[in-house]
Amino acid sequence: SMHEAGVTERILEIVLEHAKEARASRVTDVYLDVGEESGIDTDSVELHWPLLSEGSVAEGSILHFSAKDDEPFSFRLTSIEVDEAEATV
């Protein structure tokens, strides 16, 4: 749906922001908390992810969703794993 495309774009924006701060050459994994009542269709987000992240440092990265029982409405990025760029002196 269009909603998930927007949600996915927002995740990507945040991921790319963090990657830039970390001077990452590549984002490999993205970890998200998704509550059962968040209304987020994770399958749809996963479909949009490769299309939206193509050409960015997050291209080819894998999304990992975990449900938090105590926070049914939560939907947030918890962490990312990156390959760090060569240190520039």
Short mmCIF file of N, CA, C and O in Angstrom, two decimals:
data_model
loop_
_atom_site.label_atom_id
_atom_site.label_comp_id
_atom_site.label_asym_id
_atom_site.label_seq_id
_atom_site.Cartn_x
_atom_site.Cartn_y
_atom_site.Cartn_z
N SER A 1 0.84 -1.20 0.00
CA SER A 1 0.00 0.00 0.00
C SER A 1 0.87 1.24 0.00
O SER A 1 2.06 1.18 0.32
N MET A 2 0.27 2.37 -0.30
CA MET A 2 1.01 3.64 -0.30
C MET A 2 1.51 3.97 1.11
O MET A 2 2.57 4.52 1.27
N HIS A 3 0.70 3.60 2.10
CA HIS A 3 1.09 3.86 3.49
C HIS A 3 2.42 3.21 3.81
O HIS A 3 3.32 3.86 4.33
N GLU A 4 2.57 1.93 3.46
CA GLU A 4 3.81 1.23 3.75
C GLU A 4 4.98 1.80 2.96
O GLU A 4 6.11 1.80 3.45
N ALA A 5 4.72 2.27 1.75
CA ALA A 5 5.79 2.89 0.96
C ALA A 5 6.31 4.12 1.70
O ALA A 5 7.52 4.33 1.81
N GLY A 6 5.39 4.91 2.26
CA GLY A 6 5.78 6.11 3.02
C GLY A 6 6.54 5.76 4.28
O GLY A 6 7.55 6.39 4.61
N VAL A 7 6.05 4.75 4.97
CA VAL A 7 6.69 4.28 6.19
C VAL A 7 8.11 3.78 5.88
O VAL A 7 9.07 4.10 6.58
N THR A 8 8.23 3.04 4.80
CA THR A 8 9.52 2.48 4.39
C THR A 8 10.49 3.59 4.02
O THR A 8 11.68 3.53 4.38
N GLU A 9 10.00 4.62 3.35
CA GLU A 9 10.84 5.77 2.99
C GLU A 9 11.38 6.46 4.23
O GLU A 9 12.53 6.87 4.28
N ARG A 10 10.51 6.57 5.24
CA ARG A 10 10.90 7.22 6.48
C ARG A 10 12.00 6.41 7.19
O ARG A 10 12.96 6.98 7.69
N ILE A 11 11.83 5.08 7.22
CA ILE A 11 12.85 4.21 7.82
C ILE A 11 14.17 4.42 7.09
O ILE A 11 15.21 4.59 7.71
N LEU A 12 14.09 4.41 5.76
CA LEU A 12 15.30 4.56 4.96
C LEU A 12 16.00 5.88 5.26
O LEU A 12 17.23 5.93 5.42
N GLU A 13 15.22 6.96 5.36
CA GLU A 13 15.80 8.28 5.68
C GLU A 13 16.60 8.23 6.98
O GLU A 13 17.71 8.75 7.06
N ILE A 14 16.00 7.61 8.01
CA ILE A 14 16.65 7.53 9.31
C ILE A 14 17.90 6.65 9.23
O ILE A 14 18.95 6.99 9.77
N VAL A 15 17.76 5.52 8.54
CA VAL A 15 18.90 4.60 8.38
C VAL A 15 20.06 5.30 7.68
O VAL A 15 21.21 5.21 8.12
N LEU A 16 19.76 6.04 6.61
CA LEU A 16 20.81 6.72 5.85
C LEU A 16 21.46 7.83 6.67
O LEU A 16 22.66 8.08 6.56
N GLU A 17 20.65 8.49 7.52
CA GLU A 17 21.18 9.52 8.41
C GLU A 17 22.22 8.92 9.36
O GLU A 17 23.31 9.47 9.54
N HIS A 18 21.84 7.79 9.98
CA HIS A 18 22.75 7.11 10.91
C HIS A 18 24.00 6.59 10.18
O HIS A 18 25.10 6.67 10.72
N ALA A 19 23.80 6.07 8.99
CA ALA A 19 24.92 5.54 8.21
C ALA A 19 25.92 6.65 7.88
O ALA A 19 27.13 6.44 7.94
N LYS A 20 25.37 7.82 7.56
CA LYS A 20 26.23 8.96 7.22
C LYS A 20 27.05 9.38 8.44
O LYS A 20 28.25 9.63 8.34
N GLU A 21 26.38 9.44 9.60
CA GLU A 21 27.07 9.80 10.84
C GLU A 21 28.19 8.80 11.16
O GLU A 21 29.24 9.17 11.67
N ALA A 22 27.92 7.53 10.87
CA ALA A 22 28.90 6.47 11.15
C ALA A 22 29.94 6.36 10.03
O ALA A 22 30.84 5.53 10.11
N ARG A 23 29.80 7.19 9.01
CA ARG A 23 30.65 7.14 7.82
C ARG A 23 30.69 5.71 7.25
O ARG A 23 31.75 5.19 6.89
N ALA A 24 29.51 5.09 7.22
CA ALA A 24 29.41 3.70 6.75
C ALA A 24 29.53 3.63 5.24
O ALA A 24 29.00 4.47 4.52
N SER A 25 30.24 2.61 4.78
CA SER A 25 30.31 2.39 3.34
C SER A 25 29.09 1.58 2.89
O SER A 25 28.68 1.63 1.74
N ARG A 26 28.50 0.84 3.84
CA ARG A 26 27.39 -0.03 3.50
C ARG A 26 26.59 -0.37 4.76
O ARG A 26 27.18 -0.63 5.81
N VAL A 27 25.28 -0.37 4.63
CA VAL A 27 24.42 -0.85 5.72
C VAL A 27 24.09 -2.31 5.41
O VAL A 27 23.67 -2.63 4.30
N THR A 28 24.34 -3.19 6.37
CA THR A 28 24.09 -4.62 6.12
C THR A 28 22.79 -5.11 6.73
O THR A 28 22.09 -5.93 6.14
N ASP A 29 22.45 -4.59 7.92
CA ASP A 29 21.25 -5.06 8.63
C ASP A 29 20.55 -3.91 9.33
O ASP A 29 21.19 -3.00 9.84
N VAL A 30 19.21 -4.00 9.33
CA VAL A 30 18.38 -2.98 9.95
C VAL A 30 17.41 -3.68 10.91
O VAL A 30 16.70 -4.59 10.52
N TYR A 31 17.42 -3.26 12.17
CA TYR A 31 16.60 -3.90 13.20
C TYR A 31 15.46 -2.97 13.63
O TYR A 31 15.70 -1.81 13.95
N LEU A 32 14.25 -3.51 13.60
CA LEU A 32 13.07 -2.72 13.92
C LEU A 32 12.19 -3.44 14.93
O LEU A 32 12.05 -4.66 14.89
N ASP A 33 11.59 -2.64 15.83
CA ASP A 33 10.55 -3.15 16.73
C ASP A 33 9.21 -2.87 16.09
O ASP A 33 8.95 -1.73 15.69
N VAL A 34 8.38 -3.89 15.98
CA VAL A 34 7.06 -3.71 15.40
C VAL A 34 6.02 -4.38 16.30
O VAL A 34 6.00 -5.59 16.43
N GLY A 35 5.17 -3.56 16.91
CA GLY A 35 4.12 -4.10 17.76
C GLY A 35 2.98 -4.67 16.95
O GLY A 35 2.75 -4.25 15.80
N GLU A 36 2.25 -5.60 17.54
CA GLU A 36 1.14 -6.24 16.82
C GLU A 36 0.03 -5.27 16.46
O GLU A 36 -0.71 -5.49 15.51
N GLU A 37 -0.11 -4.20 17.24
CA GLU A 37 -1.18 -3.23 16.98
C GLU A 37 -0.66 -2.00 16.22
O GLU A 37 -1.36 -0.99 16.13
N SER A 38 0.54 -2.08 15.69
CA SER A 38 1.14 -0.90 15.03
C SER A 38 0.47 -0.63 13.69
O SER A 38 0.56 0.47 13.15
N GLY A 39 -0.21 -1.63 13.14
CA GLY A 39 -0.87 -1.45 11.84
C GLY A 39 0.10 -1.50 10.68
O GLY A 39 -0.26 -1.18 9.55
N ILE A 40 1.33 -1.91 10.93
CA ILE A 40 2.35 -1.97 9.88
C ILE A 40 2.37 -3.37 9.27
O ILE A 40 2.48 -4.36 9.97
N ASP A 41 2.25 -3.41 7.95
CA ASP A 41 2.34 -4.68 7.23
C ASP A 41 3.82 -4.90 6.89
O ASP A 41 4.34 -4.31 5.94
N THR A 42 4.49 -5.73 7.69
CA THR A 42 5.93 -5.91 7.52
C THR A 42 6.28 -6.54 6.17
O THR A 42 7.32 -6.24 5.60
N ASP A 43 5.40 -7.40 5.65
CA ASP A 43 5.65 -7.99 4.32
C ASP A 43 5.73 -6.91 3.25
O ASP A 43 6.57 -6.95 2.36
N SER A 44 4.82 -5.95 3.38
CA SER A 44 4.78 -4.84 2.43
C SER A 44 6.03 -3.97 2.55
O SER A 44 6.61 -3.54 1.55
N VAL A 45 6.45 -3.71 3.79
CA VAL A 45 7.67 -2.92 4.02
C VAL A 45 8.85 -3.65 3.38
O VAL A 45 9.69 -3.03 2.71
N GLU A 46 8.91 -4.96 3.56
CA GLU A 46 10.01 -5.75 2.98
C GLU A 46 10.00 -5.71 1.46
O GLU A 46 11.07 -5.76 0.84
N LEU A 47 8.82 -5.64 0.86
CA LEU A 47 8.72 -5.54 -0.60
C LEU A 47 9.24 -4.20 -1.10
O LEU A 47 9.91 -4.13 -2.12
N HIS A 48 8.90 -3.13 -0.37
CA HIS A 48 9.32 -1.79 -0.78
C HIS A 48 10.80 -1.54 -0.55
O HIS A 48 11.42 -0.75 -1.25
N TRP A 49 11.36 -2.20 0.46
CA TRP A 49 12.73 -1.91 0.89
C TRP A 49 13.77 -1.98 -0.22
O TRP A 49 14.52 -1.02 -0.42
N PRO A 50 13.86 -3.09 -0.97
CA PRO A 50 14.90 -3.17 -2.01
C PRO A 50 14.72 -2.10 -3.10
O PRO A 50 15.71 -1.60 -3.63
N LEU A 51 13.48 -1.77 -3.41
CA LEU A 51 13.22 -0.77 -4.45
C LEU A 51 13.64 0.62 -4.01
O LEU A 51 14.28 1.36 -4.75
N LEU A 52 13.30 0.96 -2.75
CA LEU A 52 13.60 2.29 -2.24
C LEU A 52 15.07 2.46 -1.88
O LEU A 52 15.63 3.55 -2.02
N SER A 53 15.69 1.38 -1.41
CA SER A 53 17.08 1.50 -0.94
C SER A 53 18.10 1.33 -2.08
O SER A 53 19.29 1.56 -1.89
N GLU A 54 17.61 0.93 -3.24
CA GLU A 54 18.50 0.72 -4.39
C GLU A 54 19.32 1.97 -4.69
O GLU A 54 18.79 3.08 -4.69
N GLY A 55 20.62 1.79 -4.90
CA GLY A 55 21.48 2.92 -5.22
C GLY A 55 21.97 3.69 -4.00
O GLY A 55 22.74 4.64 -4.13
N SER A 56 21.53 3.28 -2.81
CA SER A 56 22.00 3.93 -1.59
C SER A 56 22.94 2.98 -0.85
O SER A 56 23.08 1.83 -1.24
N VAL A 57 23.54 3.45 0.25
CA VAL A 57 24.43 2.58 1.02
C VAL A 57 23.65 1.45 1.70
O VAL A 57 24.23 0.48 2.16
N ALA A 58 22.32 1.58 1.73
CA ALA A 58 21.48 0.55 2.36
C ALA A 58 21.03 -0.52 1.36
O ALA A 58 20.34 -1.46 1.73
N GLU A 59 21.45 -0.37 0.11
CA GLU A 59 21.06 -1.37 -0.89
C GLU A 59 21.56 -2.75 -0.47
O GLU A 59 22.71 -2.90 -0.07
N GLY A 60 20.68 -3.74 -0.54
CA GLY A 60 21.06 -5.10 -0.20
C GLY A 60 20.99 -5.41 1.28
O GLY A 60 21.28 -6.53 1.70
N SER A 61 20.62 -4.42 2.09
CA SER A 61 20.55 -4.66 3.53
C SER A 61 19.30 -5.46 3.88
O SER A 61 18.32 -5.48 3.15
N ILE A 62 19.37 -6.15 5.01
CA ILE A 62 18.29 -7.04 5.44
C ILE A 62 17.55 -6.43 6.62
O ILE A 62 18.16 -5.93 7.57
N LEU A 63 16.21 -6.46 6.53
CA LEU A 63 15.38 -5.96 7.62
C LEU A 63 15.09 -7.08 8.61
O LEU A 63 14.82 -8.21 8.22
N HIS A 64 15.18 -6.76 9.89
CA HIS A 64 14.86 -7.72 10.95
C HIS A 64 13.77 -7.11 11.82
O HIS A 64 13.99 -6.05 12.41
N PHE A 65 12.62 -7.76 11.89
CA PHE A 65 11.51 -7.26 12.70
C PHE A 65 11.39 -8.07 13.97
O PHE A 65 11.44 -9.29 13.93
N SER A 66 11.21 -7.39 15.10
CA SER A 66 10.91 -8.13 16.33
C SER A 66 9.71 -7.49 17.00
O SER A 66 9.58 -6.26 17.03
N ALA A 67 8.81 -8.34 17.50
CA ALA A 67 7.60 -7.85 18.15
C ALA A 67 7.85 -7.66 19.64
O ALA A 67 8.47 -8.50 20.27
N LYS A 68 7.37 -6.54 20.16
CA LYS A 68 7.47 -6.30 21.60
C LYS A 68 6.07 -6.43 22.19
O LYS A 68 5.20 -5.62 21.90
N ASP A 69 5.86 -7.46 22.99
CA ASP A 69 4.54 -7.71 23.56
C ASP A 69 4.07 -6.58 24.46
O ASP A 69 2.89 -6.26 24.52
N ASP A 70 5.01 -5.96 25.17
CA ASP A 70 4.64 -4.90 26.11
C ASP A 70 4.40 -3.56 25.44
O ASP A 70 3.94 -2.62 26.07
N GLU A 71 4.74 -3.48 24.14
CA GLU A 71 4.52 -2.23 23.40
C GLU A 71 3.83 -2.52 22.09
O GLU A 71 4.43 -2.45 21.02
N PRO A 72 2.52 -2.86 22.14
CA PRO A 72 1.81 -3.31 20.95
C PRO A 72 1.73 -2.28 19.81
O PRO A 72 1.59 -2.66 18.66
N PHE A 73 1.83 -1.00 20.16
CA PHE A 73 1.69 0.03 19.12
C PHE A 73 3.04 0.56 18.61
O PHE A 73 3.09 1.44 17.78
N SER A 74 4.12 -0.02 19.12
CA SER A 74 5.43 0.53 18.77
C SER A 74 5.82 0.18 17.34
O SER A 74 5.48 -0.86 16.81
N PHE A 75 6.51 1.11 16.72
CA PHE A 75 7.13 0.85 15.43
C PHE A 75 8.33 1.76 15.37
O PHE A 75 8.19 2.96 15.23
N ARG A 76 9.52 1.19 15.51
CA ARG A 76 10.70 2.05 15.50
C ARG A 76 11.95 1.28 15.12
O ARG A 76 12.07 0.08 15.31
N LEU A 77 12.89 2.05 14.64
CA LEU A 77 14.21 1.54 14.31
C LEU A 77 14.97 1.39 15.62
O LEU A 77 15.03 2.32 16.41
N THR A 78 15.54 0.20 15.88
CA THR A 78 16.30 0.03 17.11
C THR A 78 17.80 0.08 16.86
O THR A 78 18.54 0.63 17.67
N SER A 79 18.28 -0.48 15.75
CA SER A 79 19.71 -0.39 15.46
C SER A 79 20.00 -0.77 14.01
O SER A 79 19.15 -1.34 13.33
N ILE A 80 21.18 -0.41 13.56
CA ILE A 80 21.63 -0.82 12.23
C ILE A 80 23.05 -1.38 12.35
O ILE A 80 23.79 -1.00 13.26
N GLU A 81 23.38 -2.30 11.45
CA GLU A 81 24.75 -2.78 11.36
C GLU A 81 25.33 -2.31 10.06
O GLU A 81 24.68 -2.35 9.01
N VAL A 82 26.58 -1.85 10.12
CA VAL A 82 27.20 -1.26 8.94
C VAL A 82 28.61 -1.79 8.73
O VAL A 82 29.24 -2.32 9.65
N ASP A 83 29.06 -1.69 7.50
CA ASP A 83 30.48 -1.87 7.19
C ASP A 83 31.06 -0.47 7.21
O ASP A 83 30.57 0.41 6.51
N GLU A 84 32.06 -0.26 8.01
CA GLU A 84 32.61 1.09 8.09
C GLU A 84 33.51 1.38 6.91
O GLU A 84 34.21 0.50 6.41
N ALA A 85 33.45 2.61 6.48
CA ALA A 85 34.29 3.05 5.36
C ALA A 85 35.73 3.05 5.81
O ALA A 85 36.03 3.07 7.01
N GLU A 86 36.61 3.02 4.86
CA GLU A 86 38.04 3.15 5.17
C GLU A 86 38.24 4.48 5.87
O GLU A 86 37.68 5.49 5.46
N ALA A 87 39.00 4.47 6.93
CA ALA A 87 39.25 5.71 7.66
C ALA A 87 40.08 6.65 6.78
O ALA A 87 41.07 6.26 6.20
N THR A 88 39.60 7.88 6.67
CA THR A 88 40.34 8.87 5.90
C THR A 88 41.19 9.68 6.88
O THR A 88 40.67 10.11 7.90
N VAL A 89 42.44 9.83 6.55
CA VAL A 89 43.34 10.54 7.46
C VAL A 89 43.46 12.00 7.04
O VAL A 89 43.56 12.27 5.86
#
